[in-house]
Short mmCIF file of C-alpha atoms and ligand atoms in Angstrom, two decimals:
data_model
loop_
_atom_site.label_atom_id
_atom_site.label_comp_id
_atom_site.label_asym_id
_atom_site.label_seq_id
_atom_site.Cartn_x
_atom_site.Cartn_y
_atom_site.Cartn_z
CA MET A 1 -87.94 7.62 2.76
CA THR A 2 -84.72 6.29 1.22
CA GLY A 3 -81.79 4.66 3.22
CA GLY A 4 -84.34 3.95 6.03
CA ALA A 5 -82.61 0.68 7.00
CA GLY A 6 -79.41 2.49 7.75
CA TYR A 7 -78.06 3.89 10.95
CA ILE A 8 -79.45 7.40 10.80
CA GLY A 9 -82.38 6.30 8.63
CA SER A 10 -83.74 3.76 11.24
CA HIS A 11 -83.80 6.52 13.76
CA VAL A 12 -85.65 8.83 11.45
CA VAL A 13 -88.24 6.02 10.79
CA ARG A 14 -88.95 5.68 14.50
CA THR A 15 -89.08 9.33 15.12
CA LEU A 16 -91.51 9.82 12.23
CA GLN A 17 -93.78 6.97 13.51
CA SER A 18 -93.86 8.37 16.96
CA ALA A 19 -94.86 11.74 15.44
CA GLY A 20 -97.79 9.93 13.77
CA HIS A 21 -96.34 9.76 10.06
CA GLU A 22 -96.64 6.61 7.87
CA VAL A 23 -93.35 5.61 6.37
CA VAL A 24 -92.34 3.57 3.42
CA ILE A 25 -88.64 2.70 2.91
CA VAL A 26 -86.67 2.48 -0.19
CA ASP A 27 -83.25 0.83 0.43
CA ASP A 28 -80.96 -1.65 -1.41
CA LEU A 29 -79.74 -2.94 1.97
CA SER A 30 -76.03 -2.55 0.80
CA THR A 31 -74.98 -1.06 4.15
CA GLY A 32 -78.48 -1.20 5.86
CA ASP A 33 -80.23 -3.89 7.85
CA ALA A 34 -83.91 -4.60 7.53
CA ARG A 35 -83.87 -5.91 11.13
CA ARG A 36 -83.69 -2.35 12.34
CA VAL A 37 -87.02 -1.49 10.86
CA PRO A 38 -89.28 -4.51 11.46
CA GLY A 39 -92.81 -4.16 10.19
CA VAL A 40 -92.02 -1.03 8.00
CA PRO A 41 -92.71 -1.53 4.26
CA LEU A 42 -89.50 -1.74 2.36
CA VAL A 43 -89.12 -1.39 -1.39
CA PRO A 44 -85.73 -2.89 -2.32
CA LEU A 45 -84.33 -0.72 -5.09
CA ASP A 46 -80.68 0.38 -6.13
CA LEU A 47 -81.26 4.26 -6.43
CA ALA A 48 -78.11 4.50 -8.47
CA GLU A 49 -79.50 2.64 -11.37
CA ALA A 50 -81.53 4.76 -13.60
CA ALA A 51 -84.00 1.93 -14.10
CA SER A 52 -84.86 2.58 -10.32
CA ARG A 53 -86.87 5.77 -11.33
CA GLU A 54 -90.07 4.17 -12.72
CA PRO A 55 -90.56 1.51 -9.92
CA LEU A 56 -89.82 4.23 -7.42
CA ALA A 57 -92.41 6.76 -8.90
CA GLN A 58 -94.89 3.67 -8.91
CA ALA A 59 -94.10 2.94 -5.27
CA MET A 60 -94.65 6.65 -4.41
CA HIS A 61 -98.06 6.42 -6.10
CA GLU A 62 -99.11 3.19 -4.35
CA HIS A 63 -98.15 4.39 -1.04
CA GLY A 64 -99.62 7.83 -1.42
CA VAL A 65 -96.21 9.48 -0.53
CA THR A 66 -96.39 13.26 0.30
CA SER A 67 -92.71 14.02 1.05
CA VAL A 68 -89.49 12.35 0.72
CA ILE A 69 -86.52 12.12 3.09
CA HIS A 70 -83.34 11.16 1.10
CA LEU A 71 -80.58 9.49 3.02
CA ALA A 72 -79.49 6.72 0.88
CA ALA A 73 -75.80 7.42 0.05
CA ARG A 74 -72.21 6.22 0.28
CA LYS A 75 -70.46 8.14 3.14
CA GLN A 76 -66.88 6.68 3.54
CA VAL A 77 -64.36 9.55 2.71
CA GLY A 78 -61.48 7.15 1.98
CA GLU A 79 -63.57 4.95 -0.34
CA SER A 80 -64.77 8.14 -2.22
CA VAL A 81 -61.04 9.05 -2.97
CA GLU A 82 -60.44 5.59 -4.44
CA ARG A 83 -63.77 5.55 -6.33
CA PRO A 84 -64.84 8.92 -7.16
CA LEU A 85 -66.83 8.21 -10.27
CA TRP A 86 -68.75 5.55 -8.51
CA TYR A 87 -69.45 7.83 -5.49
CA CYS A 88 -70.77 10.45 -7.98
CA GLY A 89 -73.20 7.91 -9.57
CA GLN A 90 -74.31 6.62 -6.16
CA ASN A 91 -74.74 10.02 -4.37
CA VAL A 92 -75.50 12.42 -7.18
CA GLY A 93 -76.98 9.96 -9.58
CA GLY A 94 -79.18 8.53 -6.82
CA LEU A 95 -80.58 12.00 -5.96
CA ALA A 96 -81.24 12.70 -9.59
CA HIS A 97 -83.33 9.51 -9.86
CA VAL A 98 -85.22 10.32 -6.77
CA LEU A 99 -85.94 13.77 -7.98
CA GLY A 100 -87.01 12.37 -11.22
CA ALA A 101 -89.40 9.85 -9.74
CA MET A 102 -90.85 12.66 -7.54
CA GLU A 103 -91.54 14.78 -10.56
CA ARG A 104 -93.40 11.87 -12.20
CA ALA A 105 -95.36 10.98 -9.12
CA SER A 106 -96.07 14.72 -8.31
CA VAL A 107 -94.39 14.51 -4.83
CA GLY A 108 -93.49 18.21 -3.95
CA SER A 109 -91.12 18.25 -0.95
CA ILE A 110 -87.77 16.67 0.08
CA VAL A 111 -85.34 16.72 2.92
CA TYR A 112 -81.88 15.83 1.68
CA SER A 113 -78.92 14.53 3.94
CA SER A 114 -76.11 16.63 3.43
CA SER A 115 -72.88 16.92 5.66
CA ALA A 116 -70.48 19.26 7.16
CA ALA A 117 -68.07 17.82 4.87
CA VAL A 118 -69.23 20.47 2.40
CA TYR A 119 -67.27 23.12 4.27
CA GLY A 120 -63.80 21.60 4.20
CA SER A 121 -61.02 23.44 5.98
CA VAL A 122 -62.82 26.00 8.20
CA SER A 123 -61.23 28.93 9.99
CA GLU A 124 -64.32 30.45 11.89
CA ASP A 125 -64.99 29.47 15.42
CA LEU A 126 -68.71 28.62 14.34
CA VAL A 127 -69.31 27.53 10.90
CA ALA A 128 -72.41 29.33 9.51
CA GLU A 129 -74.35 28.04 6.43
CA ASP A 130 -73.04 30.86 4.33
CA ALA A 131 -69.27 29.96 5.04
CA ALA A 132 -67.08 28.98 1.97
CA LEU A 133 -68.07 25.68 0.46
CA GLU A 134 -64.65 23.87 -0.31
CA PRO A 135 -65.13 20.11 0.32
CA LEU A 136 -61.83 18.38 0.74
CA SER A 137 -62.90 14.79 -0.54
CA PRO A 138 -64.90 13.57 -3.35
CA TYR A 139 -67.51 12.42 -0.72
CA GLY A 140 -68.01 16.10 0.39
CA ARG A 141 -68.14 17.09 -3.18
CA THR A 142 -70.99 14.66 -3.98
CA LYS A 143 -72.87 16.04 -1.00
CA LEU A 144 -72.44 19.63 -2.35
CA ALA A 145 -73.37 18.76 -5.96
CA GLY A 146 -76.51 17.26 -4.46
CA GLU A 147 -77.25 20.64 -2.78
CA TRP A 148 -76.91 22.25 -5.91
CA LEU A 149 -78.89 19.76 -7.92
CA LEU A 150 -81.76 20.27 -5.35
CA ARG A 151 -81.66 23.90 -5.80
CA ASP A 152 -81.66 23.58 -9.66
CA ALA A 153 -84.74 21.10 -9.56
CA ALA A 154 -86.52 23.55 -7.18
CA ARG A 155 -86.20 26.25 -9.82
CA ALA A 156 -86.91 24.11 -12.88
CA HIS A 157 -89.67 21.72 -11.39
CA GLY A 158 -90.86 23.63 -8.28
CA VAL A 159 -89.80 20.90 -5.85
CA ARG A 160 -89.57 22.19 -2.40
CA GLY A 161 -86.25 21.07 -0.59
CA VAL A 162 -84.15 21.67 2.35
CA ALA A 163 -80.68 20.23 2.81
CA LEU A 164 -79.57 19.24 6.38
CA ARG A 165 -75.91 19.33 6.91
CA TYR A 166 -75.10 16.89 9.70
CA PHE A 167 -72.08 17.52 11.79
CA ASN A 168 -70.62 14.47 13.85
CA VAL A 169 -73.40 12.07 14.26
CA ALA A 170 -73.16 9.45 17.19
CA GLY A 171 -75.12 7.61 19.88
CA ALA A 172 -78.15 5.29 19.43
CA GLY A 173 -81.86 5.73 20.25
CA ALA A 174 -82.11 2.03 21.17
CA PRO A 175 -79.41 -0.58 21.64
CA GLU A 176 -80.29 -2.45 18.49
CA LEU A 177 -80.03 0.61 16.33
CA GLY A 178 -76.44 1.47 16.96
CA ASP A 179 -73.81 2.28 14.26
CA THR A 180 -72.24 -0.87 13.35
CA VAL A 181 -69.67 0.79 10.85
CA VAL A 182 -66.27 1.59 12.37
CA ALA A 183 -65.68 4.83 10.62
CA ASN A 184 -66.08 7.77 13.08
CA LEU A 185 -64.33 8.66 16.12
CA VAL A 186 -66.82 6.93 18.60
CA THR A 187 -67.03 3.57 16.93
CA ILE A 188 -63.41 3.55 16.19
CA VAL A 189 -62.44 4.04 19.72
CA LEU A 190 -65.03 1.52 21.00
CA ASP A 191 -63.72 -1.00 18.52
CA ARG A 192 -60.14 -0.50 19.84
CA ILE A 193 -60.80 -0.38 23.45
CA THR A 194 -63.02 -3.49 23.44
CA ARG A 195 -60.18 -5.35 21.71
CA GLY A 196 -57.75 -4.13 24.42
CA LEU A 197 -56.02 -1.68 21.99
CA ARG A 198 -55.19 1.84 22.82
CA PRO A 199 -57.16 4.56 20.91
CA GLN A 200 -55.16 6.50 18.57
CA VAL A 201 -55.25 10.28 18.37
CA TYR A 202 -54.14 11.87 15.15
CA GLY A 203 -52.11 14.72 16.44
CA THR A 204 -52.18 16.68 19.62
CA ASP A 205 -50.25 19.79 18.21
CA TYR A 206 -53.34 21.61 16.80
CA PRO A 207 -53.93 25.14 17.94
CA THR A 208 -56.82 24.10 20.39
CA ASP A 209 -56.66 24.07 24.22
CA ASP A 210 -55.52 20.43 24.57
CA GLY A 211 -54.04 20.20 21.13
CA SER A 212 -56.38 17.79 19.71
CA CYS A 213 -59.09 18.31 17.03
CA ILE A 214 -62.39 19.74 18.04
CA ARG A 215 -65.79 18.57 16.53
CA ASP A 216 -69.39 18.95 17.07
CA TYR A 217 -71.15 15.69 18.10
CA VAL A 218 -74.90 15.39 17.88
CA HIS A 219 -77.10 12.62 19.11
CA VAL A 220 -78.66 10.60 16.44
CA VAL A 221 -82.04 10.94 18.10
CA ASP A 222 -81.80 14.80 18.22
CA LEU A 223 -80.83 14.53 14.45
CA ALA A 224 -83.90 12.33 13.58
CA GLU A 225 -86.03 14.94 15.30
CA ALA A 226 -84.56 17.55 13.14
CA HIS A 227 -85.82 15.88 10.07
CA VAL A 228 -89.42 15.72 11.52
CA ALA A 229 -89.16 19.41 12.48
CA THR A 230 -88.03 20.23 8.87
CA LEU A 231 -90.84 18.23 7.24
CA ASP A 232 -93.28 20.16 9.46
CA HIS A 233 -91.58 23.40 8.36
CA LEU A 234 -91.90 22.37 4.73
CA ALA A 235 -95.56 21.50 5.29
CA ALA A 236 -96.14 24.71 6.97
CA GLY A 237 -95.00 26.57 3.83
CA GLY A 238 -91.75 27.66 5.39
CA PRO A 239 -88.69 29.13 3.45
CA VAL A 240 -87.25 26.33 1.24
CA GLY A 241 -84.16 26.05 -0.82
CA GLU A 242 -81.97 26.37 2.20
CA ALA A 243 -79.07 24.42 3.78
CA LEU A 244 -79.28 24.11 7.59
CA ASN A 245 -76.64 22.90 9.91
CA VAL A 246 -77.53 20.09 12.36
CA GLY A 247 -75.22 20.15 15.36
CA ARG A 248 -75.04 21.21 18.99
CA GLY A 249 -73.15 24.38 18.33
CA THR A 250 -70.63 23.07 21.10
CA GLY A 251 -67.12 21.92 20.40
CA VAL A 252 -65.57 18.90 21.97
CA SER A 253 -62.01 17.78 21.64
CA VAL A 254 -60.86 14.29 20.80
CA LEU A 255 -59.08 13.92 24.24
CA GLU A 256 -62.24 15.12 25.86
CA VAL A 257 -64.35 12.41 24.04
CA LEU A 258 -61.85 9.80 25.16
CA ALA A 259 -61.87 10.96 28.78
CA VAL A 260 -65.69 10.86 28.97
CA LEU A 261 -65.76 7.46 27.12
CA GLY A 262 -63.47 6.00 29.56
CA GLU A 263 -65.72 6.97 32.35
CA VAL A 264 -68.80 5.64 30.65
CA CYS A 265 -67.22 2.38 29.66
CA GLY A 266 -65.06 1.82 32.63
CA LEU A 267 -62.09 1.00 30.19
CA ASP A 268 -58.94 2.48 29.82
CA THR A 269 -58.87 5.23 27.02
CA THR A 270 -55.40 6.44 27.50
CA PRO A 271 -54.51 7.41 23.87
CA GLU A 272 -51.52 6.60 21.71
CA VAL A 273 -50.66 9.83 19.98
CA VAL A 274 -49.85 9.22 16.30
CA ALA A 275 -49.13 11.52 13.32
CA ARG A 276 -51.82 13.92 12.02
CA ARG A 277 -54.06 12.87 9.24
CA VAL A 278 -53.90 14.81 6.00
CA GLY A 279 -56.98 17.16 5.68
CA ASP A 280 -58.19 17.20 9.28
CA PRO A 281 -59.18 20.84 10.11
CA ALA A 282 -58.42 21.81 13.85
CA ARG A 283 -61.92 22.82 14.60
CA VAL A 284 -65.31 22.33 13.07
CA VAL A 285 -68.32 23.39 15.10
CA ALA A 286 -71.72 24.34 13.71
CA ALA A 287 -73.51 27.61 14.03
CA VAL A 288 -77.06 26.53 15.01
CA ASP A 289 -79.13 29.66 15.12
CA ARG A 290 -80.45 29.35 11.52
CA ILE A 291 -82.19 25.97 12.14
CA ALA A 292 -83.27 27.04 15.66
CA GLN A 293 -84.92 30.10 14.14
CA ASP A 294 -86.39 28.54 10.91
CA VAL A 295 -87.26 25.07 11.93
CA ARG A 296 -87.48 25.63 15.65
CA TRP A 297 -85.12 22.56 16.44
CA SER A 298 -82.27 22.47 18.61
CA ALA A 299 -80.24 19.52 20.07
CA ARG A 300 -80.90 18.39 23.58
CA ALA A 301 -78.56 15.50 24.51
CA ASP A 302 -75.14 16.28 25.79
CA LEU A 303 -71.74 14.48 25.18
CA ARG A 304 -72.13 11.92 28.02
CA ALA A 305 -75.62 11.05 26.82
CA ILE A 306 -74.51 10.49 23.37
CA LEU A 307 -71.62 8.24 24.54
CA GLU A 308 -73.64 6.42 27.09
CA SER A 309 -76.17 5.45 24.37
CA ALA A 310 -73.35 4.47 21.90
CA TRP A 311 -71.64 2.31 24.42
CA ALA A 312 -74.98 0.44 25.35
CA ALA A 313 -75.61 -0.18 21.56
CA TRP A 314 -72.07 -1.35 21.07
CA GLN A 315 -72.30 -3.82 23.88
CA SER A 316 -75.61 -5.22 22.53
CA GLY A 317 -74.30 -5.65 19.04
CA PRO A 318 -76.44 -5.83 15.80
CA PRO A 319 -80.10 -6.60 16.02
CA ALA A 320 -81.23 -10.17 16.66
CA ILE A 321 -83.09 -12.03 13.71
N1 NAD B 401 -73.23 9.00 9.83
C1 NAD B 401 -72.75 10.33 9.83
O1 NAD B 401 -72.01 10.67 10.52
C2 NAD B 401 -73.17 11.25 8.62
C3 NAD B 401 -72.73 12.47 8.67
C4 NAD B 401 -73.02 13.38 7.75
C5 NAD B 401 -74.01 12.87 6.57
N2 NAD B 401 -74.42 11.66 6.66
C6 NAD B 401 -75.38 11.21 5.48
O2 NAD B 401 -76.48 10.56 6.33
C7 NAD B 401 -77.00 9.69 5.30
C8 NAD B 401 -77.22 8.30 5.98
O3 NAD B 401 -75.93 7.88 6.67
P1 NAD B 401 -75.83 6.64 7.79
O4 NAD B 401 -74.74 7.04 8.59
O5 NAD B 401 -77.13 6.33 8.24
O6 NAD B 401 -75.29 5.49 6.70
P2 NAD B 401 -75.77 3.99 6.45
O7 NAD B 401 -74.74 3.46 5.42
O8 NAD B 401 -76.08 3.41 7.81
O9 NAD B 401 -77.11 4.31 5.62
C9 NAD B 401 -77.23 4.39 4.25
C10 NAD B 401 -78.52 3.60 3.81
O10 NAD B 401 -78.80 3.80 2.46
C11 NAD B 401 -78.73 2.70 1.90
N3 NAD B 401 -78.16 2.83 0.43
C12 NAD B 401 -77.03 3.33 0.11
N4 NAD B 401 -76.79 3.30 -1.25
C13 NAD B 401 -77.98 2.98 -1.75
C14 NAD B 401 -78.54 2.92 -3.08
N5 NAD B 401 -77.69 3.11 -4.16
N6 NAD B 401 -79.90 2.56 -3.27
C15 NAD B 401 -80.69 2.32 -2.17
N7 NAD B 401 -80.23 2.33 -0.94
C16 NAD B 401 -78.94 2.69 -0.74
C17 NAD B 401 -78.01 1.60 2.61
O11 NAD B 401 -78.41 0.22 2.40
C18 NAD B 401 -78.27 2.19 4.04
O12 NAD B 401 -79.40 1.46 4.57
C19 NAD B 401 -75.93 9.45 4.08
O13 NAD B 401 -76.55 10.22 3.15
C20 NAD B 401 -74.60 10.14 4.67
O14 NAD B 401 -73.95 10.80 3.68
C21 NAD B 401 -73.99 10.74 7.62
#
């Protein structure tokens, strides 16, 4: 599994182990932290380097790898706008090297981390997998290019792949596994309110009930379980080459998140309303029937459970050495 020392990856590792799978991680620890995955074999490689392909294929042989879960990537939208070429090398190049190593080591199946960012500005109430794919950022375009590459590799080399399009991932499965990067709504708000600052809301004049943007928040543990369910689906010979949404199928507004987070933390989350950000769609909520039907997975945790676990992890800080 690549990117296993990261926020989502470390949850996937634990869920795989609980389901009886053996795991080996490949990670350059650029944003990951080995303390999240103690005792799990970790091969340090920068997958964006073409030179990683040989040692990666060798590690696959040595560890008897049968399937790959590829999460290693860069995920900061703003950074991708400033460094699009580097993002392409990291995210698309990294996947190409993983697919090349899989071919060399005769590893036949892969679950690939994609993102709701592949959709861009959506108009549907629920976004289905066959909605228009018009990513708004270089980051989203690298994720979409990865999906295309996966499909082409399936045709040319027979690799069996599924892309999971994650919606808004939050929460933690254990206090030491929390998201330490302040880049999405939940961590941004936690960062501000614990520093005594008011959370900022980018616009309350959207065409939604309370005027703030609506998103689909999924618990990282539910997301991790979606990976295991997808691996089982691949192993059982299920249809491949697809992209599947991973969300709850329930929309929650920014103001609702703030209200529940205030109750959970016991801190004041009264927002400061600031100008809209460019490129924020009013509503992005997943249609989740395809993953429920094909992979037999659906999310269980509700918003409060997501926020309670995020708060517990935030208070405990990064893992101790
Ligand atoms: N967090 C989200 O809300 C979200 C939403 C949609 C999709 N995703 C995707 O999920 C995946 C994991 O995201 P995350 O939130 O856990 O991020 P993260 O930064 O915590 O994890 C990424 C991991 O990949 C490793 N990595 C990065 N580049 C690498 C490289 N070139 N070679 C080897 N290892 C490398 C990092 O060290 C880290 O351990 C990414 O592919 C991301 O695009 C995340």
